[in-house]
PDB file of C-alpha atoms in Angstrom:
ATOM      1  CA  UNK A   1      17.373  11.416  -8.923  1.00 57.00           C
ATOM      2  CA  UNK A   2      15.729   7.975 -10.163  1.00 66.00           C
ATOM      3  CA  UNK A   3      14.889   7.788 -13.964  1.00 73.00           C
ATOM      4  CA  UNK A   4      11.014   7.490 -14.177  1.00 81.00           C
ATOM      5  CA  UNK A   5       9.765   4.901 -16.722  1.00 90.00           C
ATOM      6  CA  UNK A   6       6.721   5.236 -18.543  1.00 95.00           C
ATOM      7  CA  UNK A   7       4.540   2.643 -16.440  1.00 96.00           C
ATOM      8  CA  UNK A   8       5.164   4.909 -13.523  1.00 97.00           C
ATOM      9  CA  UNK A   9       4.631   8.091 -15.277  1.00 97.00           C
ATOM     10  CA  UNK A  10       1.226   6.837 -16.367  1.00 97.00           C
ATOM     11  CA  UNK A  11       0.261   5.652 -13.083  1.00 98.00           C
ATOM     12  CA  UNK A  12       1.213   8.890 -11.358  1.00 97.00           C
ATOM     13  CA  UNK A  13      -0.675  10.720 -14.192  1.00 97.00           C
ATOM     14  CA  UNK A  14      -3.719   8.826 -13.480  1.00 98.00           C
ATOM     15  CA  UNK A  15      -3.645   9.243 -10.041  1.00 98.00           C
ATOM     16  CA  UNK A  16      -3.274  13.142 -10.480  1.00 98.00           C
ATOM     17  CA  UNK A  17      -5.882  13.605 -13.029  1.00 98.00           C
ATOM     18  CA  UNK A  18      -8.432  11.486 -11.363  1.00 98.00           C
ATOM     19  CA  UNK A  19      -7.733  13.053  -7.822  1.00 97.00           C
ATOM     20  CA  UNK A  20      -7.920  16.544  -9.023  1.00 97.00           C
ATOM     21  CA  UNK A  21     -11.362  15.820 -10.655  1.00 97.00           C
ATOM     22  CA  UNK A  22     -12.425  14.320  -7.293  1.00 96.00           C
ATOM     23  CA  UNK A  23     -11.023  17.487  -5.375  1.00 96.00           C
ATOM     24  CA  UNK A  24     -13.299  19.597  -7.759  1.00 95.00           C
ATOM     25  CA  UNK A  25     -16.338  17.291  -8.059  1.00 97.00           C
ATOM     26  CA  UNK A  26     -17.884  15.816  -4.860  1.00 96.00           C
ATOM     27  CA  UNK A  27     -20.293  13.845  -6.811  1.00 97.00           C
ATOM     28  CA  UNK A  28     -17.480  11.946  -8.629  1.00 97.00           C
ATOM     29  CA  UNK A  29     -15.670  11.566  -5.461  1.00 97.00           C
ATOM     30  CA  UNK A  30     -18.543   9.956  -3.682  1.00 96.00           C
ATOM     31  CA  UNK A  31     -19.387   7.823  -6.466  1.00 97.00           C
ATOM     32  CA  UNK A  32     -15.801   6.141  -6.902  1.00 97.00           C
ATOM     33  CA  UNK A  33     -14.475   6.259  -3.147  1.00 96.00           C
ATOM     34  CA  UNK A  34     -14.383   3.043  -1.172  1.00 96.00           C
ATOM     35  CA  UNK A  35     -17.548   2.552   0.927  1.00 96.00           C
ATOM     36  CA  UNK A  36     -18.766  -0.592   2.494  1.00 96.00           C
ATOM     37  CA  UNK A  37     -22.542   0.091   2.079  1.00 97.00           C
ATOM     38  CA  UNK A  38     -21.976   0.640  -1.661  1.00 97.00           C
ATOM     39  CA  UNK A  39     -19.666  -2.131  -2.207  1.00 97.00           C
ATOM     40  CA  UNK A  40     -22.191  -4.631  -0.543  1.00 97.00           C
ATOM     41  CA  UNK A  41     -24.920  -3.432  -2.902  1.00 96.00           C
ATOM     42  CA  UNK A  42     -22.711  -4.586  -6.044  1.00 96.00           C
ATOM     43  CA  UNK A  43     -20.319  -1.498  -6.677  1.00 97.00           C
ATOM     44  CA  UNK A  44     -17.348  -3.493  -6.456  1.00 96.00           C
ATOM     45  CA  UNK A  45     -15.431  -1.096  -8.919  1.00 97.00           C
ATOM     46  CA  UNK A  46     -14.831   1.245  -5.965  1.00 97.00           C
ATOM     47  CA  UNK A  47     -12.320  -1.091  -4.775  1.00 96.00           C
ATOM     48  CA  UNK A  48     -10.241  -0.048  -7.629  1.00 97.00           C
ATOM     49  CA  UNK A  49     -11.281   3.448  -8.303  1.00 97.00           C
ATOM     50  CA  UNK A  50     -10.772   4.547  -4.517  1.00 96.00           C
ATOM     51  CA  UNK A  51      -7.079   3.764  -5.242  1.00 96.00           C
ATOM     52  CA  UNK A  52      -6.892   6.759  -7.451  1.00 97.00           C
ATOM     53  CA  UNK A  53      -8.591   9.463  -5.448  1.00 96.00           C
ATOM     54  CA  UNK A  54      -6.951  11.381  -2.516  1.00 94.00           C
ATOM     55  CA  UNK A  55      -8.397  13.679   0.252  1.00 90.00           C
ATOM     56  CA  UNK A  56      -6.245  16.468  -0.571  1.00 92.00           C
ATOM     57  CA  UNK A  57      -2.889  17.690  -2.422  1.00 93.00           C
ATOM     58  CA  UNK A  58      -0.588  16.687   0.467  1.00 91.00           C
ATOM     59  CA  UNK A  59      -1.856  13.095   0.633  1.00 90.00           C
ATOM     60  CA  UNK A  60      -1.602  13.004  -3.265  1.00 95.00           C
ATOM     61  CA  UNK A  61       1.803  14.222  -3.259  1.00 94.00           C
ATOM     62  CA  UNK A  62       3.007  11.966  -0.349  1.00 88.00           C
ATOM     63  CA  UNK A  63       1.852   8.839  -2.123  1.00 92.00           C
ATOM     64  CA  UNK A  64       3.311   9.923  -5.646  1.00 95.00           C
ATOM     65  CA  UNK A  65       6.570  10.871  -4.123  1.00 91.00           C
ATOM     66  CA  UNK A  66       6.939   7.315  -2.539  1.00 89.00           C
ATOM     67  CA  UNK A  67       6.003   5.835  -5.669  1.00 94.00           C
ATOM     68  CA  UNK A  68       8.391   7.895  -7.507  1.00 94.00           C
ATOM     69  CA  UNK A  69      11.208   6.789  -5.507  1.00 89.00           C
ATOM     70  CA  UNK A  70      10.699   3.031  -5.043  1.00 91.00           C
ATOM     71  CA  UNK A  71       8.878   2.221  -8.424  1.00 96.00           C
ATOM     72  CA  UNK A  72      12.263   2.309 -10.150  1.00 95.00           C
ATOM     73  CA  UNK A  73      13.912  -0.461  -8.095  1.00 95.00           C
ATOM     74  CA  UNK A  74      10.915  -2.846  -8.797  1.00 97.00           C
ATOM     75  CA  UNK A  75      11.141  -2.019 -12.432  1.00 97.00           C
ATOM     76  CA  UNK A  76      14.852  -2.531 -12.491  1.00 96.00           C
ATOM     77  CA  UNK A  77      14.274  -6.301 -11.025  1.00 96.00           C
ATOM     78  CA  UNK A  78      11.080  -7.240 -12.882  1.00 97.00           C
ATOM     79  CA  UNK A  79      10.377  -4.848 -15.738  1.00 96.00           C
ATOM     80  CA  UNK A  80       7.295  -2.388 -16.318  1.00 97.00           C
ATOM     81  CA  UNK A  81       4.536  -5.130 -16.828  1.00 97.00           C
ATOM     82  CA  UNK A  82       5.141  -7.076 -13.689  1.00 98.00           C
ATOM     83  CA  UNK A  83       5.587  -3.686 -11.909  1.00 98.00           C
ATOM     84  CA  UNK A  84       1.939  -2.816 -12.967  1.00 98.00           C
ATOM     85  CA  UNK A  85       0.948  -6.259 -11.605  1.00 98.00           C
ATOM     86  CA  UNK A  86       2.341  -5.809  -8.380  1.00 98.00           C
ATOM     87  CA  UNK A  87       0.930  -2.262  -8.319  1.00 98.00           C
ATOM     88  CA  UNK A  88      -2.575  -3.054  -9.003  1.00 98.00           C
ATOM     89  CA  UNK A  89      -2.804  -6.434  -7.173  1.00 98.00           C
ATOM     90  CA  UNK A  90      -1.388  -4.431  -3.841  1.00 97.00           C
ATOM     91  CA  UNK A  91      -4.203  -1.908  -4.620  1.00 97.00           C
ATOM     92  CA  UNK A  92      -7.087  -4.584  -4.725  1.00 97.00           C
ATOM     93  CA  UNK A  93      -5.575  -6.620  -1.989  1.00 97.00           C
ATOM     94  CA  UNK A  94      -5.405  -3.627   0.549  1.00 95.00           C
ATOM     95  CA  UNK A  95      -9.183  -3.016  -0.371  1.00 96.00           C
ATOM     96  CA  UNK A  96      -9.958  -6.444  -0.109  1.00 96.00           C
ATOM     97  CA  UNK A  97      -8.484  -6.489   3.289  1.00 93.00           C
ATOM     98  CA  UNK A  98     -10.048  -3.418   4.485  1.00 92.00           C
ATOM     99  CA  UNK A  99     -13.569  -4.789   3.211  1.00 95.00           C
ATOM    100  CA  UNK A 100     -12.741  -7.946   5.523  1.00 93.00           C
ATOM    101  CA  UNK A 101     -11.741  -5.934   8.475  1.00 89.00           C
ATOM    102  CA  UNK A 102     -14.864  -3.280   8.106  1.00 91.00           C
ATOM    103  CA  UNK A 103     -17.537  -5.356   6.512  1.00 93.00           C
ATOM    104  CA  UNK A 104     -19.925  -4.996   9.304  1.00 93.00           C
ATOM    105  CA  UNK A 105     -19.287  -0.932   9.100  1.00 93.00           C
ATOM    106  CA  UNK A 106     -21.767   0.239   6.437  1.00 95.00           C
ATOM    107  CA  UNK A 107     -20.455   3.898   6.568  1.00 93.00           C
ATOM    108  CA  UNK A 108     -16.831   3.172   6.681  1.00 92.00           C
ATOM    109  CA  UNK A 109     -15.156   4.982   3.700  1.00 92.00           C
ATOM    110  CA  UNK A 110     -11.696   5.076   2.252  1.00 91.00           C
ATOM    111  CA  UNK A 111      -9.461   6.726  -0.586  1.00 93.00           C
ATOM    112  CA  UNK A 112      -5.794   6.847  -1.506  1.00 92.00           C
ATOM    113  CA  UNK A 113      -3.161   4.925  -3.233  1.00 94.00           C
ATOM    114  CA  UNK A 114      -1.520   3.779  -0.108  1.00 90.00           C
ATOM    115  CA  UNK A 115      -2.097   0.312  -0.383  1.00 93.00           C
ATOM    116  CA  UNK A 116      -0.744  -0.015  -3.854  1.00 96.00           C
ATOM    117  CA  UNK A 117       2.328   2.101  -3.079  1.00 93.00           C
ATOM    118  CA  UNK A 118       3.030   0.160   0.034  1.00 92.00           C
ATOM    119  CA  UNK A 119       2.976  -2.886  -2.180  1.00 95.00           C
ATOM    120  CA  UNK A 120       5.562  -1.483  -4.332  1.00 96.00           C
ATOM    121  CA  UNK A 121       7.820  -0.316  -1.212  1.00 91.00           C
ATOM    122  CA  UNK A 122       7.774  -3.860  -0.019  1.00 92.00           C
ATOM    123  CA  UNK A 123       8.598  -5.281  -3.173  1.00 96.00           C
ATOM    124  CA  UNK A 124      11.492  -2.769  -3.402  1.00 94.00           C
ATOM    125  CA  UNK A 125      12.397  -3.888   0.181  1.00 92.00           C
ATOM    126  CA  UNK A 126      12.492  -7.512  -0.670  1.00 94.00           C
ATOM    127  CA  UNK A 127      14.864  -6.750  -3.850  1.00 95.00           C
ATOM    128  CA  UNK A 128      17.139  -4.453  -2.382  1.00 93.00           C
ATOM    129  CA  UNK A 129      16.863  -5.250   1.443  1.00 88.00           C
ATOM    130  CA  UNK A 130      20.277  -3.242   2.546  1.00 84.00           C
ATOM    131  CA  UNK A 131      19.380  -0.060   0.794  1.00 87.00           C
ATOM    132  CA  UNK A 132      18.851   2.630   3.377  1.00 81.00           C
ATOM    133  CA  UNK A 133      15.682   4.924   3.985  1.00 78.00           C
ATOM    134  CA  UNK A 134      15.748   8.438   5.078  1.00 73.00           C
ATOM    135  CA  UNK A 135      12.775   9.491   6.978  1.00 65.00           C
ATOM    136  CA  UNK A 136      11.752  13.191   7.855  1.00 59.00           C
ATOM    137  CA  UNK A 137      11.910  12.765  11.463  1.00 60.00           C
ATOM    138  CA  UNK A 138      14.849  10.324  11.840  1.00 60.00           C
ATOM    139  CA  UNK A 139      18.178  11.825  11.451  1.00 68.00           C
ATOM    140  CA  UNK A 140      20.003   8.673  10.381  1.00 77.00           C
ATOM    141  CA  UNK A 141      19.532   6.137   7.426  1.00 83.00           C
ATOM    142  CA  UNK A 142      17.385   3.252   8.389  1.00 83.00           C
ATOM    143  CA  UNK A 143      17.841  -0.267   6.686  1.00 87.00           C
ATOM    144  CA  UNK A 144      15.222  -1.037   4.421  1.00 85.00           C
ATOM    145  CA  UNK A 145      14.213  -4.336   6.008  1.00 86.00           C
ATOM    146  CA  UNK A 146      13.955  -2.753   9.459  1.00 87.00           C
ATOM    147  CA  UNK A 147      11.894  -0.283   8.361  1.00 83.00           C
ATOM    148  CA  UNK A 148       9.663  -2.815   6.589  1.00 85.00           C
ATOM    149  CA  UNK A 149       9.027  -5.052   9.886  1.00 87.00           C
ATOM    150  CA  UNK A 150       8.401  -1.843  11.870  1.00 86.00           C
ATOM    151  CA  UNK A 151       6.077  -0.514   9.647  1.00 82.00           C
ATOM    152  CA  UNK A 152       4.071  -3.648   9.395  1.00 84.00           C
ATOM    153  CA  UNK A 153       4.217  -3.943  13.511  1.00 87.00           C
ATOM    154  CA  UNK A 154       2.905  -0.068  13.683  1.00 82.00           C
ATOM    155  CA  UNK A 155       0.072  -0.925  10.998  1.00 81.00           C
ATOM    156  CA  UNK A 156      -1.058  -3.706  13.408  1.00 82.00           C
ATOM    157  CA  UNK A 157      -0.906  -1.575  16.317  1.00 83.00           C
ATOM    158  CA  UNK A 158      -3.016   1.305  14.125  1.00 78.00           C
ATOM    159  CA  UNK A 159      -5.658  -1.480  13.000  1.00 76.00           C
ATOM    160  CA  UNK A 160      -6.010  -2.525  16.861  1.00 76.00           C
ATOM    161  CA  UNK A 161      -6.250   0.929  18.272  1.00 73.00           C
ATOM    162  CA  UNK A 162      -7.875   2.589  15.052  1.00 66.00           C
ATOM    163  CA  UNK A 163      -5.119   5.140  15.543  1.00 56.00           C
ATOM    164  CA  UNK A 164      -5.473   8.270  13.443  1.00 53.00           C
ATOM    165  CA  UNK A 165      -7.641   8.694  10.297  1.00 57.00           C
ATOM    166  CA  UNK A 166      -5.464   6.144   8.440  1.00 66.00           C
ATOM    167  CA  UNK A 167      -6.301   2.963   6.331  1.00 75.00           C
ATOM    168  CA  UNK A 168      -3.720   0.747   7.932  1.00 78.00           C
ATOM    169  CA  UNK A 169      -5.362  -2.236   6.790  1.00 87.00           C
ATOM    170  CA  UNK A 170      -5.227  -1.135   3.378  1.00 89.00           C
ATOM    171  CA  UNK A 171      -1.462  -0.679   3.899  1.00 87.00           C
ATOM    172  CA  UNK A 172      -1.072  -4.206   5.307  1.00 90.00           C
ATOM    173  CA  UNK A 173      -3.039  -5.542   2.436  1.00 93.00           C
ATOM    174  CA  UNK A 174      -0.797  -3.966  -0.092  1.00 95.00           C
ATOM    175  CA  UNK A 175       2.341  -4.905   1.733  1.00 93.00           C
ATOM    176  CA  UNK A 176       1.141  -8.356   1.559  1.00 95.00           C
ATOM    177  CA  UNK A 177       0.470  -8.387  -2.109  1.00 97.00           C
ATOM    178  CA  UNK A 178       3.922  -6.793  -2.730  1.00 96.00           C
ATOM    179  CA  UNK A 179       5.596  -9.307  -0.624  1.00 95.00           C
ATOM    180  CA  UNK A 180       3.890 -12.407  -2.412  1.00 96.00           C
ATOM    181  CA  UNK A 181       4.169 -11.143  -5.684  1.00 97.00           C
ATOM    182  CA  UNK A 182       7.969 -10.233  -5.346  1.00 96.00           C
ATOM    183  CA  UNK A 183       8.589 -13.715  -4.478  1.00 96.00           C
ATOM    184  CA  UNK A 184       6.953 -15.186  -7.230  1.00 97.00           C
ATOM    185  CA  UNK A 185       8.246 -12.818  -9.838  1.00 97.00           C
ATOM    186  CA  UNK A 186      11.706 -13.241  -8.331  1.00 96.00           C
ATOM    187  CA  UNK A 187      12.220 -16.550  -6.177  1.00 95.00           C
ATOM    188  CA  UNK A 188      15.923 -16.045  -6.209  1.00 94.00           C
ATOM    189  CA  UNK A 189      15.145 -13.555  -3.005  1.00 93.00           C
ATOM    190  CA  UNK A 190      14.375 -16.806  -1.288  1.00 91.00           C
ATOM    191  CA  UNK A 191      18.024 -17.844  -1.490  1.00 90.00           C
ATOM    192  CA  UNK A 192      19.945 -14.885  -1.571  1.00 89.00           C
ATOM    193  CA  UNK A 193      18.092 -13.065   1.431  1.00 88.00           C
ATOM    194  CA  UNK A 194      16.142 -15.726   3.128  1.00 92.00           C
ATOM    195  CA  UNK A 195      16.477 -14.447   6.610  1.00 90.00           C
ATOM    196  CA  UNK A 196      14.986 -11.219   5.313  1.00 90.00           C
ATOM    197  CA  UNK A 197      12.065 -12.812   3.787  1.00 93.00           C
ATOM    198  CA  UNK A 198      11.311 -14.900   7.123  1.00 93.00           C
ATOM    199  CA  UNK A 199      11.654 -11.563   9.213  1.00 92.00           C
ATOM    200  CA  UNK A 200       9.393  -9.720   6.796  1.00 90.00           C
ATOM    201  CA  UNK A 201       6.679 -12.429   6.958  1.00 91.00           C
ATOM    202  CA  UNK A 202       6.754 -12.349  11.045  1.00 91.00           C
ATOM    203  CA  UNK A 203       4.254  -9.126  11.227  1.00 89.00           C
ATOM    204  CA  UNK A 204       1.967 -10.818   8.695  1.00 87.00           C
ATOM    205  CA  UNK A 205       1.676 -14.179  10.566  1.00 88.00           C
ATOM    206  CA  UNK A 206       1.360 -12.073  13.673  1.00 90.00           C
ATOM    207  CA  UNK A 207      -1.594 -10.178  12.052  1.00 86.00           C
ATOM    208  CA  UNK A 208      -3.625 -13.417  11.365  1.00 85.00           C
ATOM    209  CA  UNK A 209      -2.830 -14.917  14.556  1.00 88.00           C
ATOM    210  CA  UNK A 210      -4.075 -11.783  16.639  1.00 87.00           C
ATOM    211  CA  UNK A 211      -7.134 -11.697  14.354  1.00 79.00           C
ATOM    212  CA  UNK A 212      -7.911 -15.462  14.936  1.00 83.00           C
ATOM    213  CA  UNK A 213      -7.687 -14.759  18.887  1.00 83.00           C
ATOM    214  CA  UNK A 214     -10.163 -11.996  18.366  1.00 81.00           C
ATOM    215  CA  UNK A 215      -7.504  -9.336  19.182  1.00 79.00           C
ATOM    216  CA  UNK A 216      -7.930  -7.530  16.070  1.00 75.00           C
TER     217      UNK A 216
END
């Protein structure tokens, strides 16, 4: 079991407390969720607060467990302050990318820490690309770098097809922030694992090429 640091503990506690408040208070939930029309009216705070609300306990549990397992990797490499910076930047870029892709859909709403958590996951992958990930539906360990590439490609598919009730664009925005900030905070990754850095950049470049071509 990973040792949990105070920064991760505070973030998890904030997510749990705010989410529980949202579960029991529909006005609070509606006031702070991500919503295009409300943000366009000047309620930009929703781009941050929505990242601490969740749809239900399972949604909350999945995000917090993922954070619990991967946060220690990031903290070990860059420390708690930079870990928090990556988390918040990933949350905000996830919201910004969602706003960009859905700006003409006034009723579009979203909640969840998935963008922020995905940013932490991708930073962890860059720091430890050879670590193995175990997924519930796959009986063998998967190299972290392979999971990272596959997940971003799946996110592109999800954005294109609107597959499921999932904020794929927020996940992608979070991944981009985690990717960039990991390189900024630890540039030695570029020399130690350049091929991993380049490989993880492929889906990011592909997304913007497809968007430029009007495919997404």
